[in-house]
């Protein structure tokens, strides 16, 4: 399925069965964001914000991303534009906005694609895999990596990916919130 094929009524509508941990990959996992609301105040807060913006009846649009209302999260926010291949599958992402905390951690890549600018092919693969999952499911997902690299194996990253659609059908952007913490801090 690609970003164009079906619509959804809200960010919390589920068309696929939920599991606590949706999928485990090499050194990271994907989980439906709804499953993490109770244990993560920032995930619950961001999902509630977008549900309030949309009335719970549609996917968010770019205009629903109001920097004044998201001030405390802005340093950890990224906005990606989707780049689809001729068959309609996600091929890459253009980094349209990168918060200062994210840029300080990964390096500034605003204006580049994820494949061009990510600090490693593994990071690019994680981002693209996570965004494909959010696009295919048409709802928010959380990626968690407990070992970012050999040099950063004491850190953990949790990224909330929220698909955006201007027309309610075609997913043209992904907004994400990136939270990096020490591995011992589990519930952030």
Short mmCIF file of C-alpha atoms in Angstrom, two decimals:
data_model
loop_
_atom_site.label_atom_id
_atom_site.label_comp_id
_atom_site.label_asym_id
_atom_site.label_seq_id
_atom_site.Cartn_x
_atom_site.Cartn_y
_atom_site.Cartn_z
CA UNK A 1 0.00 0.00 0.00
CA UNK A 2 1.26 3.52 -0.66
CA UNK A 3 0.43 7.02 0.53
CA UNK A 4 -2.43 7.38 -1.99
CA UNK A 5 -4.61 4.33 -1.55
CA UNK A 6 -7.10 4.83 1.26
CA UNK A 7 -8.36 7.35 3.71
CA UNK A 8 -8.71 7.13 7.45
CA UNK A 9 -11.15 8.89 9.74
CA UNK A 10 -8.72 9.79 12.52
CA UNK A 11 -5.28 9.22 14.00
CA UNK A 12 -6.72 6.74 16.47
CA UNK A 13 -8.73 4.64 14.00
CA UNK A 14 -7.23 1.18 13.72
CA UNK A 15 -7.57 -0.99 10.66
CA UNK A 16 -4.92 -3.49 11.71
CA UNK A 17 -4.80 -5.51 14.92
CA UNK A 18 -2.64 -3.93 17.60
CA UNK A 19 0.24 -5.65 19.30
CA UNK A 20 2.42 -4.19 22.04
CA UNK A 21 5.51 -4.40 19.87
CA UNK A 22 4.51 -4.33 16.24
CA UNK A 23 7.79 -5.37 14.70
CA UNK A 24 11.38 -5.91 15.79
CA UNK A 25 14.20 -5.12 13.42
CA UNK A 26 17.93 -5.26 13.82
CA UNK A 27 18.60 -2.94 16.79
CA UNK A 28 15.20 -1.19 16.71
CA UNK A 29 11.47 -1.81 17.00
CA UNK A 30 8.20 -0.24 15.83
CA UNK A 31 5.10 0.07 17.99
CA UNK A 32 1.70 1.61 17.34
CA UNK A 33 1.81 4.99 19.08
CA UNK A 34 -1.57 4.39 20.76
CA UNK A 35 0.04 1.56 22.73
CA UNK A 36 2.58 3.93 24.31
CA UNK A 37 0.26 6.77 25.34
CA UNK A 38 -0.16 5.59 28.93
CA UNK A 39 3.56 5.34 29.58
CA UNK A 40 4.79 8.41 27.70
CA UNK A 41 3.49 11.88 28.54
CA UNK A 42 5.05 13.50 25.46
CA UNK A 43 3.56 10.92 23.07
CA UNK A 44 0.15 11.33 24.67
CA UNK A 45 0.47 15.13 24.59
CA UNK A 46 1.47 15.23 20.91
CA UNK A 47 -1.21 12.75 19.82
CA UNK A 48 -3.82 14.69 21.81
CA UNK A 49 -2.67 17.93 20.18
CA UNK A 50 -3.14 16.53 16.66
CA UNK A 51 -6.46 14.90 17.58
CA UNK A 52 -7.66 18.29 18.86
CA UNK A 53 -6.48 19.97 15.64
CA UNK A 54 -8.30 17.48 13.42
CA UNK A 55 -11.37 16.89 15.53
CA UNK A 56 -10.39 13.23 15.45
CA UNK A 57 -11.94 12.89 11.99
CA UNK A 58 -9.01 13.07 9.56
CA UNK A 59 -5.27 12.87 9.17
CA UNK A 60 -3.51 16.11 10.12
CA UNK A 61 -2.47 18.65 7.48
CA UNK A 62 0.67 20.78 7.44
CA UNK A 63 -1.41 23.73 8.64
CA UNK A 64 -2.24 21.72 11.80
CA UNK A 65 1.42 21.96 12.85
CA UNK A 66 1.24 25.22 14.81
CA UNK A 67 4.70 26.18 16.15
CA UNK A 68 3.19 28.46 18.83
CA UNK A 69 1.28 25.55 20.33
CA UNK A 70 4.22 23.14 20.01
CA UNK A 71 6.92 25.44 21.42
CA UNK A 72 8.27 23.02 24.02
CA UNK A 73 8.65 20.29 21.37
CA UNK A 74 10.11 22.36 18.50
CA UNK A 75 13.79 21.55 19.20
CA UNK A 76 12.90 17.84 18.86
CA UNK A 77 10.61 18.11 15.80
CA UNK A 78 11.41 17.20 12.19
CA UNK A 79 9.23 17.57 9.12
CA UNK A 80 9.80 15.32 6.13
CA UNK A 81 8.35 15.57 2.64
CA UNK A 82 7.61 12.19 1.07
CA UNK A 83 9.30 11.07 -2.17
CA UNK A 84 7.54 8.14 -3.84
CA UNK A 85 8.93 5.78 -6.48
CA UNK A 86 7.03 5.18 -9.77
CA UNK A 87 5.14 2.25 -8.19
CA UNK A 88 3.90 4.46 -5.34
CA UNK A 89 6.17 3.16 -2.58
CA UNK A 90 8.13 5.49 -0.32
CA UNK A 91 11.58 5.91 -1.84
CA UNK A 92 13.04 8.74 0.24
CA UNK A 93 12.19 11.74 2.40
CA UNK A 94 13.18 15.37 2.01
CA UNK A 95 14.10 17.01 5.31
CA UNK A 96 12.03 20.21 5.35
CA UNK A 97 12.59 21.18 8.98
CA UNK A 98 14.94 19.89 11.65
CA UNK A 99 14.77 21.01 15.28
CA UNK A 100 17.96 22.21 16.92
CA UNK A 101 18.23 19.30 19.36
CA UNK A 102 17.86 16.80 16.51
CA UNK A 103 20.36 18.72 14.34
CA UNK A 104 22.87 18.86 17.20
CA UNK A 105 22.57 15.11 17.73
CA UNK A 106 22.47 13.81 14.14
CA UNK A 107 23.90 16.76 12.19
CA UNK A 108 22.01 19.42 10.24
CA UNK A 109 20.53 17.99 7.03
CA UNK A 110 17.63 20.36 6.29
CA UNK A 111 17.17 20.54 2.51
CA UNK A 112 18.73 17.11 1.90
CA UNK A 113 17.08 13.75 1.56
CA UNK A 114 17.35 11.21 4.36
CA UNK A 115 19.46 8.94 2.15
CA UNK A 116 21.88 11.81 1.42
CA UNK A 117 22.16 13.31 4.86
CA UNK A 118 21.59 10.66 7.52
CA UNK A 119 24.70 9.97 9.60
CA UNK A 120 24.78 6.33 8.45
CA UNK A 121 22.96 3.96 6.10
CA UNK A 122 21.55 2.20 9.19
CA UNK A 123 19.95 5.43 10.46
CA UNK A 124 18.53 6.18 6.99
CA UNK A 125 17.09 2.65 6.81
CA UNK A 126 15.47 3.00 10.27
CA UNK A 127 13.85 6.31 9.34
CA UNK A 128 12.56 5.05 5.98
CA UNK A 129 11.28 1.78 7.45
CA UNK A 130 9.47 3.68 10.22
CA UNK A 131 7.89 6.16 7.80
CA UNK A 132 6.80 3.35 5.45
CA UNK A 133 5.05 1.70 8.39
CA UNK A 134 3.24 4.94 9.38
CA UNK A 135 2.24 5.51 5.74
CA UNK A 136 1.03 1.94 5.20
CA UNK A 137 -0.95 1.93 8.46
CA UNK A 138 -2.04 5.57 8.02
CA UNK A 139 -1.49 6.25 11.71
CA UNK A 140 1.33 7.22 14.10
CA UNK A 141 4.07 4.79 14.99
CA UNK A 142 6.97 4.94 17.40
CA UNK A 143 10.42 3.66 16.55
CA UNK A 144 12.74 2.80 19.41
CA UNK A 145 16.43 2.05 19.14
CA UNK A 146 18.29 1.01 22.26
CA UNK A 147 21.70 1.09 20.62
CA UNK A 148 22.21 3.93 18.16
CA UNK A 149 25.75 3.00 17.13
CA UNK A 150 28.86 1.48 18.63
CA UNK A 151 29.90 4.97 19.79
CA UNK A 152 26.46 5.85 21.19
CA UNK A 153 25.43 2.51 22.72
CA UNK A 154 24.61 4.20 26.07
CA UNK A 155 21.76 6.14 24.46
CA UNK A 156 18.24 5.29 23.41
CA UNK A 157 16.12 7.12 20.84
CA UNK A 158 12.34 7.11 20.63
CA UNK A 159 10.79 8.73 17.55
CA UNK A 160 7.09 9.40 17.07
CA UNK A 161 6.15 9.46 13.34
CA UNK A 162 2.83 11.11 12.41
CA UNK A 163 1.63 11.00 8.78
CA UNK A 164 0.20 14.23 7.31
CA UNK A 165 -2.13 14.59 4.33
CA UNK A 166 -3.30 17.80 2.67
CA UNK A 167 -6.18 16.08 0.85
CA UNK A 168 -7.02 13.35 3.37
CA UNK A 169 -5.78 10.61 1.07
CA UNK A 170 -2.24 11.18 -0.22
CA UNK A 171 0.34 11.24 2.59
CA UNK A 172 2.70 14.01 1.57
CA UNK A 173 4.57 14.69 4.82
CA UNK A 174 5.61 13.06 8.06
CA UNK A 175 6.11 15.04 11.24
CA UNK A 176 8.25 13.39 13.86
CA UNK A 177 9.30 14.00 17.41
CA UNK A 178 12.75 12.70 18.38
CA UNK A 179 13.56 12.04 22.03
CA UNK A 180 17.09 10.87 22.94
CA UNK A 181 17.75 9.63 26.46
CA UNK A 182 20.13 7.47 28.45
CA UNK A 183 19.31 3.78 28.09
CA UNK A 184 18.44 3.55 31.79
CA UNK A 185 15.60 6.10 31.37
CA UNK A 186 12.92 3.78 29.99
CA UNK A 187 9.62 5.71 30.27
CA UNK A 188 10.32 8.99 28.48
#
